[in-house]
Amino acid sequence: MHCSSTDKKPMHGKCLEGESSWCFYKRAIAKGETPGSHSSMRTYLSPQVVEKIMPVYQRLASDTILERCVAGKTQNSNESLHSCIWRKCPKEVFVSKRRLEIAATDAIEKHNLGYVKSLEAKEDSCLNDSSSF
């Protein structure tokens, strides 16, 4: 684990390689330089901490969990839809029923069809007339 590396025991096996790597160690090696000391690392985790968090890390990095992320199942879909509506129409501000309906319709279109389809639908409807709300 990168964050538990020391000068005596560098642990950069999973770090991105190349000159543009975020890992100072791999970046230096790619440039043909000697890597700097690990004592200057800003985020260091002791072996005891790594021992405690490693099981959680391994569960989160499991193929089962990552397959769900690839399918887009990273957030409750209702929470996502509600956040789209409230971004357009904050709960703290009073708005007319018409404006709330427009915000909900727009959020549902974007949620279900994506932004491109939503723009196409607006071009074909009168929803792009801002004077109605």
mmCIF file with all atom_site columns, C-alpha atoms in Angstrom:
data_model
loop_
_atom_site.group_PDB
_atom_site.id
_atom_site.type_symbol
_atom_site.label_atom_id
_atom_site.label_alt_id
_atom_site.label_comp_id
_atom_site.label_asym_id
_atom_site.label_entity_id
_atom_site.label_seq_id
_atom_site.pdbx_PDB_ins_code
_atom_site.Cartn_x
_atom_site.Cartn_y
_atom_site.Cartn_z
_atom_site.occupancy
_atom_site.B_iso_or_equiv
_atom_site.pdbx_formal_charge
_atom_site.auth_seq_id
_atom_site.auth_comp_id
_atom_site.auth_asym_id
_atom_site.auth_atom_id
_atom_site.pdbx_PDB_model_num
ATOM 1   C CA . MET A 1 1   ? 0.000   0.000  0.000   1.00 0.00 ? 1   MET A CA 1
ATOM 2   C CA . HIS A 1 2   ? 1.461   3.335  -1.119  1.00 0.00 ? 2   HIS A CA 1
ATOM 3   C CA . CYS A 1 3   ? 0.595   5.181  2.102   1.00 0.00 ? 3   CYS A CA 1
ATOM 4   C CA . SER A 1 4   ? 2.467   2.712  4.288   1.00 0.00 ? 4   SER A CA 1
ATOM 5   C CA . SER A 1 5   ? 5.703   2.759  2.268   1.00 0.00 ? 5   SER A CA 1
ATOM 6   C CA . THR A 1 6   ? 9.043   3.434  3.895   1.00 0.00 ? 6   THR A CA 1
ATOM 7   C CA . ASP A 1 7   ? 12.531  3.914  2.482   1.00 0.00 ? 7   ASP A CA 1
ATOM 8   C CA . LYS A 1 8   ? 13.434  0.405  3.656   1.00 0.00 ? 8   LYS A CA 1
ATOM 9   C CA . LYS A 1 9   ? 10.218  -1.140 2.352   1.00 0.00 ? 9   LYS A CA 1
ATOM 10  C CA . PRO A 1 10  ? 8.743   0.786  -0.617  1.00 0.00 ? 10  PRO A CA 1
ATOM 11  C CA . MET A 1 11  ? 5.254   -0.437 -1.484  1.00 0.00 ? 11  MET A CA 1
ATOM 12  C CA . HIS A 1 12  ? 4.301   1.011  -4.846  1.00 0.00 ? 12  HIS A CA 1
ATOM 13  C CA . GLY A 1 13  ? 3.220   -2.108 -6.730  1.00 0.00 ? 13  GLY A CA 1
ATOM 14  C CA . LYS A 1 14  ? -0.281  -0.770 -7.378  1.00 0.00 ? 14  LYS A CA 1
ATOM 15  C CA . CYS A 1 15  ? 0.744   2.828  -8.097  1.00 0.00 ? 15  CYS A CA 1
ATOM 16  C CA . LEU A 1 16  ? 0.330   4.215  -11.607 1.00 0.00 ? 16  LEU A CA 1
ATOM 17  C CA . GLU A 1 17  ? 3.554   4.101  -13.605 1.00 0.00 ? 17  GLU A CA 1
ATOM 18  C CA . GLY A 1 18  ? 4.944   6.814  -15.855 1.00 0.00 ? 18  GLY A CA 1
ATOM 19  C CA . GLU A 1 19  ? 6.201   10.377 -15.746 1.00 0.00 ? 19  GLU A CA 1
ATOM 20  C CA . SER A 1 20  ? 2.720   11.756 -15.066 1.00 0.00 ? 20  SER A CA 1
ATOM 21  C CA . SER A 1 21  ? 2.016   9.390  -12.145 1.00 0.00 ? 21  SER A CA 1
ATOM 22  C CA . TRP A 1 22  ? 0.607   10.861 -8.936  1.00 0.00 ? 22  TRP A CA 1
ATOM 23  C CA . CYS A 1 23  ? 3.085   8.603  -7.061  1.00 0.00 ? 23  CYS A CA 1
ATOM 24  C CA . PHE A 1 24  ? 6.367   10.441 -6.424  1.00 0.00 ? 24  PHE A CA 1
ATOM 25  C CA . TYR A 1 25  ? 8.258   7.140  -6.345  1.00 0.00 ? 25  TYR A CA 1
ATOM 26  C CA . LYS A 1 26  ? 6.997   5.797  -9.712  1.00 0.00 ? 26  LYS A CA 1
ATOM 27  C CA . ARG A 1 27  ? 7.286   9.246  -11.311 1.00 0.00 ? 27  ARG A CA 1
ATOM 28  C CA . ALA A 1 28  ? 10.954  9.541  -10.295 1.00 0.00 ? 28  ALA A CA 1
ATOM 29  C CA . ILE A 1 29  ? 11.764  6.044  -11.573 1.00 0.00 ? 29  ILE A CA 1
ATOM 30  C CA . ALA A 1 30  ? 10.053  6.801  -14.909 1.00 0.00 ? 30  ALA A CA 1
ATOM 31  C CA . LYS A 1 31  ? 12.190  9.943  -15.258 1.00 0.00 ? 31  LYS A CA 1
ATOM 32  C CA . GLY A 1 32  ? 15.359  7.995  -14.445 1.00 0.00 ? 32  GLY A CA 1
ATOM 33  C CA . GLU A 1 33  ? 15.819  9.841  -11.150 1.00 0.00 ? 33  GLU A CA 1
ATOM 34  C CA . THR A 1 34  ? 16.390  8.571  -7.634  1.00 0.00 ? 34  THR A CA 1
ATOM 35  C CA . PRO A 1 35  ? 13.104  8.705  -5.696  1.00 0.00 ? 35  PRO A CA 1
ATOM 36  C CA . GLY A 1 36  ? 12.986  11.075 -2.733  1.00 0.00 ? 36  GLY A CA 1
ATOM 37  C CA . SER A 1 37  ? 12.690  9.925  0.843   1.00 0.00 ? 37  SER A CA 1
ATOM 38  C CA . HIS A 1 38  ? 9.411   8.495  2.065   1.00 0.00 ? 38  HIS A CA 1
ATOM 39  C CA . SER A 1 39  ? 9.764   10.626 5.203   1.00 0.00 ? 39  SER A CA 1
ATOM 40  C CA . SER A 1 40  ? 8.437   13.590 3.211   1.00 0.00 ? 40  SER A CA 1
ATOM 41  C CA . MET A 1 41  ? 5.171   11.789 2.362   1.00 0.00 ? 41  MET A CA 1
ATOM 42  C CA . ARG A 1 42  ? 2.229   13.868 3.520   1.00 0.00 ? 42  ARG A CA 1
ATOM 43  C CA . THR A 1 43  ? -0.068  10.915 4.163   1.00 0.00 ? 43  THR A CA 1
ATOM 44  C CA . TYR A 1 44  ? 1.522   8.054  6.027   1.00 0.00 ? 44  TYR A CA 1
ATOM 45  C CA . LEU A 1 45  ? -0.391  5.138  7.529   1.00 0.00 ? 45  LEU A CA 1
ATOM 46  C CA . SER A 1 46  ? 1.252   3.047  10.199  1.00 0.00 ? 46  SER A CA 1
ATOM 47  C CA . PRO A 1 47  ? 1.319   -0.743 9.755   1.00 0.00 ? 47  PRO A CA 1
ATOM 48  C CA . GLN A 1 48  ? -1.237  -1.033 12.582  1.00 0.00 ? 48  GLN A CA 1
ATOM 49  C CA . VAL A 1 49  ? -3.701  1.221  10.739  1.00 0.00 ? 49  VAL A CA 1
ATOM 50  C CA . VAL A 1 50  ? -3.131  -0.610 7.450   1.00 0.00 ? 50  VAL A CA 1
ATOM 51  C CA . GLU A 1 51  ? -3.814  -3.909 9.214   1.00 0.00 ? 51  GLU A CA 1
ATOM 52  C CA . LYS A 1 52  ? -7.195  -2.572 10.388  1.00 0.00 ? 52  LYS A CA 1
ATOM 53  C CA . ILE A 1 53  ? -8.325  -0.956 7.126   1.00 0.00 ? 53  ILE A CA 1
ATOM 54  C CA . MET A 1 54  ? -7.020  -3.582 4.694   1.00 0.00 ? 54  MET A CA 1
ATOM 55  C CA . PRO A 1 55  ? -10.056 -5.915 5.061   1.00 0.00 ? 55  PRO A CA 1
ATOM 56  C CA . VAL A 1 56  ? -12.414 -3.011 4.284   1.00 0.00 ? 56  VAL A CA 1
ATOM 57  C CA . TYR A 1 57  ? -10.262 -1.949 1.329   1.00 0.00 ? 57  TYR A CA 1
ATOM 58  C CA . GLN A 1 58  ? -10.220 -5.491 -0.040  1.00 0.00 ? 58  GLN A CA 1
ATOM 59  C CA . ARG A 1 59  ? -14.013 -5.811 0.259   1.00 0.00 ? 59  ARG A CA 1
ATOM 60  C CA . LEU A 1 60  ? -14.551 -2.475 -1.511  1.00 0.00 ? 60  LEU A CA 1
ATOM 61  C CA . ALA A 1 61  ? -12.086 -3.452 -4.245  1.00 0.00 ? 61  ALA A CA 1
ATOM 62  C CA . SER A 1 62  ? -13.684 -6.866 -4.771  1.00 0.00 ? 62  SER A CA 1
ATOM 63  C CA . ASP A 1 63  ? -14.933 -7.774 -8.245  1.00 0.00 ? 63  ASP A CA 1
ATOM 64  C CA . THR A 1 64  ? -18.495 -8.094 -6.896  1.00 0.00 ? 64  THR A CA 1
ATOM 65  C CA . ILE A 1 65  ? -18.599 -4.493 -5.678  1.00 0.00 ? 65  ILE A CA 1
ATOM 66  C CA . LEU A 1 66  ? -16.750 -3.086 -8.688  1.00 0.00 ? 66  LEU A CA 1
ATOM 67  C CA . GLU A 1 67  ? -19.107 -4.863 -11.120 1.00 0.00 ? 67  GLU A CA 1
ATOM 68  C CA . ARG A 1 68  ? -22.000 -2.992 -9.496  1.00 0.00 ? 68  ARG A CA 1
ATOM 69  C CA . CYS A 1 69  ? -20.170 0.298  -10.044 1.00 0.00 ? 69  CYS A CA 1
ATOM 70  C CA . VAL A 1 70  ? -19.633 -0.468 -13.742 1.00 0.00 ? 70  VAL A CA 1
ATOM 71  C CA . ALA A 1 71  ? -23.372 -1.026 -14.091 1.00 0.00 ? 71  ALA A CA 1
ATOM 72  C CA . GLY A 1 72  ? -23.975 2.421  -12.599 1.00 0.00 ? 72  GLY A CA 1
ATOM 73  C CA . LYS A 1 73  ? -25.459 1.134  -9.345  1.00 0.00 ? 73  LYS A CA 1
ATOM 74  C CA . THR A 1 74  ? -23.438 3.457  -7.154  1.00 0.00 ? 74  THR A CA 1
ATOM 75  C CA . GLN A 1 75  ? -26.307 5.520  -5.779  1.00 0.00 ? 75  GLN A CA 1
ATOM 76  C CA . ASN A 1 76  ? -29.948 4.999  -4.988  1.00 0.00 ? 76  ASN A CA 1
ATOM 77  C CA . SER A 1 77  ? -31.714 6.120  -8.173  1.00 0.00 ? 77  SER A CA 1
ATOM 78  C CA . ASN A 1 78  ? -34.445 7.947  -6.234  1.00 0.00 ? 78  ASN A CA 1
ATOM 79  C CA . GLU A 1 79  ? -31.831 9.971  -4.345  1.00 0.00 ? 79  GLU A CA 1
ATOM 80  C CA . SER A 1 80  ? -30.214 10.891 -7.646  1.00 0.00 ? 80  SER A CA 1
ATOM 81  C CA . LEU A 1 81  ? -33.528 11.994 -9.159  1.00 0.00 ? 81  LEU A CA 1
ATOM 82  C CA . HIS A 1 82  ? -34.473 14.004 -6.064  1.00 0.00 ? 82  HIS A CA 1
ATOM 83  C CA . SER A 1 83  ? -31.127 15.787 -6.068  1.00 0.00 ? 83  SER A CA 1
ATOM 84  C CA . CYS A 1 84  ? -31.711 16.756 -9.723  1.00 0.00 ? 84  CYS A CA 1
ATOM 85  C CA . ILE A 1 85  ? -35.123 18.211 -8.864  1.00 0.00 ? 85  ILE A CA 1
ATOM 86  C CA . TRP A 1 86  ? -33.915 20.115 -5.795  1.00 0.00 ? 86  TRP A CA 1
ATOM 87  C CA . ARG A 1 87  ? -30.939 21.539 -7.719  1.00 0.00 ? 87  ARG A CA 1
ATOM 88  C CA . LYS A 1 88  ? -33.404 23.143 -10.112 1.00 0.00 ? 88  LYS A CA 1
ATOM 89  C CA . CYS A 1 89  ? -35.947 24.040 -7.455  1.00 0.00 ? 89  CYS A CA 1
ATOM 90  C CA . PRO A 1 90  ? -34.463 24.317 -3.937  1.00 0.00 ? 90  PRO A CA 1
ATOM 91  C CA . LYS A 1 91  ? -36.740 23.221 -1.087  1.00 0.00 ? 91  LYS A CA 1
ATOM 92  C CA . GLU A 1 92  ? -35.893 26.350 0.909   1.00 0.00 ? 92  GLU A CA 1
ATOM 93  C CA . VAL A 1 93  ? -37.356 28.712 -1.704  1.00 0.00 ? 93  VAL A CA 1
ATOM 94  C CA . PHE A 1 94  ? -41.053 29.007 -2.526  1.00 0.00 ? 94  PHE A CA 1
ATOM 95  C CA . VAL A 1 95  ? -41.870 28.452 -6.191  1.00 0.00 ? 95  VAL A CA 1
ATOM 96  C CA . SER A 1 96  ? -45.105 28.157 -8.102  1.00 0.00 ? 96  SER A CA 1
ATOM 97  C CA . LYS A 1 97  ? -46.663 24.793 -8.845  1.00 0.00 ? 97  LYS A CA 1
ATOM 98  C CA . ARG A 1 98  ? -45.914 25.342 -12.543 1.00 0.00 ? 98  ARG A CA 1
ATOM 99  C CA . ARG A 1 99  ? -42.201 25.921 -11.905 1.00 0.00 ? 99  ARG A CA 1
ATOM 100 C CA . LEU A 1 100 ? -42.013 22.819 -9.701  1.00 0.00 ? 100 LEU A CA 1
ATOM 101 C CA . GLU A 1 101 ? -43.716 20.756 -12.432 1.00 0.00 ? 101 GLU A CA 1
ATOM 102 C CA . ILE A 1 102 ? -41.237 22.039 -15.017 1.00 0.00 ? 102 ILE A CA 1
ATOM 103 C CA . ALA A 1 103 ? -38.282 21.281 -12.727 1.00 0.00 ? 103 ALA A CA 1
ATOM 104 C CA . ALA A 1 104 ? -39.598 17.769 -12.021 1.00 0.00 ? 104 ALA A CA 1
ATOM 105 C CA . THR A 1 105 ? -40.289 17.089 -15.714 1.00 0.00 ? 105 THR A CA 1
ATOM 106 C CA . ASP A 1 106 ? -36.852 18.334 -16.715 1.00 0.00 ? 106 ASP A CA 1
ATOM 107 C CA . ALA A 1 107 ? -35.115 16.290 -14.000 1.00 0.00 ? 107 ALA A CA 1
ATOM 108 C CA . ILE A 1 108 ? -37.041 13.141 -14.962 1.00 0.00 ? 108 ILE A CA 1
ATOM 109 C CA . GLU A 1 109 ? -36.143 13.603 -18.639 1.00 0.00 ? 109 GLU A CA 1
ATOM 110 C CA . LYS A 1 110 ? -32.461 14.004 -17.815 1.00 0.00 ? 110 LYS A CA 1
ATOM 111 C CA . HIS A 1 111 ? -32.555 11.127 -15.345 1.00 0.00 ? 111 HIS A CA 1
ATOM 112 C CA . ASN A 1 112 ? -34.275 8.726  -17.728 1.00 0.00 ? 112 ASN A CA 1
ATOM 113 C CA . LEU A 1 113 ? -33.122 9.897  -21.145 1.00 0.00 ? 113 LEU A CA 1
ATOM 114 C CA . GLY A 1 114 ? -29.932 11.819 -20.571 1.00 0.00 ? 114 GLY A CA 1
ATOM 115 C CA . TYR A 1 115 ? -29.118 15.443 -21.334 1.00 0.00 ? 115 TYR A CA 1
ATOM 116 C CA . VAL A 1 116 ? -29.156 15.072 -25.131 1.00 0.00 ? 116 VAL A CA 1
ATOM 117 C CA . LYS A 1 117 ? -32.688 13.680 -25.248 1.00 0.00 ? 117 LYS A CA 1
ATOM 118 C CA . SER A 1 118 ? -33.797 16.314 -22.762 1.00 0.00 ? 118 SER A CA 1
ATOM 119 C CA . LEU A 1 119 ? -32.546 19.111 -25.026 1.00 0.00 ? 119 LEU A CA 1
ATOM 120 C CA . GLU A 1 120 ? -34.239 17.528 -28.037 1.00 0.00 ? 120 GLU A CA 1
ATOM 121 C CA . ALA A 1 121 ? -37.513 17.336 -26.122 1.00 0.00 ? 121 ALA A CA 1
ATOM 122 C CA . LYS A 1 122 ? -37.256 20.981 -25.081 1.00 0.00 ? 122 LYS A CA 1
ATOM 123 C CA . GLU A 1 123 ? -36.743 22.079 -28.664 1.00 0.00 ? 123 GLU A CA 1
ATOM 124 C CA . ASP A 1 124 ? -39.983 20.339 -29.607 1.00 0.00 ? 124 ASP A CA 1
ATOM 125 C CA . SER A 1 125 ? -42.023 21.771 -26.732 1.00 0.00 ? 125 SER A CA 1
ATOM 126 C CA . CYS A 1 126 ? -42.873 25.109 -25.262 1.00 0.00 ? 126 CYS A CA 1
ATOM 127 C CA . LEU A 1 127 ? -40.833 24.403 -22.108 1.00 0.00 ? 127 LEU A CA 1
ATOM 128 C CA . ASN A 1 128 ? -37.981 26.552 -23.406 1.00 0.00 ? 128 ASN A CA 1
ATOM 129 C CA . ASP A 1 129 ? -40.188 29.642 -23.013 1.00 0.00 ? 129 ASP A CA 1
ATOM 130 C CA . SER A 1 130 ? -38.858 31.093 -19.738 1.00 0.00 ? 130 SER A CA 1
ATOM 131 C CA . SER A 1 131 ? -41.693 33.630 -19.496 1.00 0.00 ? 131 SER A CA 1
ATOM 132 C CA . SER A 1 132 ? -44.117 30.894 -18.389 1.00 0.00 ? 132 SER A CA 1
ATOM 133 C CA . PHE A 1 133 ? -42.564 30.662 -14.937 1.00 0.00 ? 133 PHE A CA 1
#
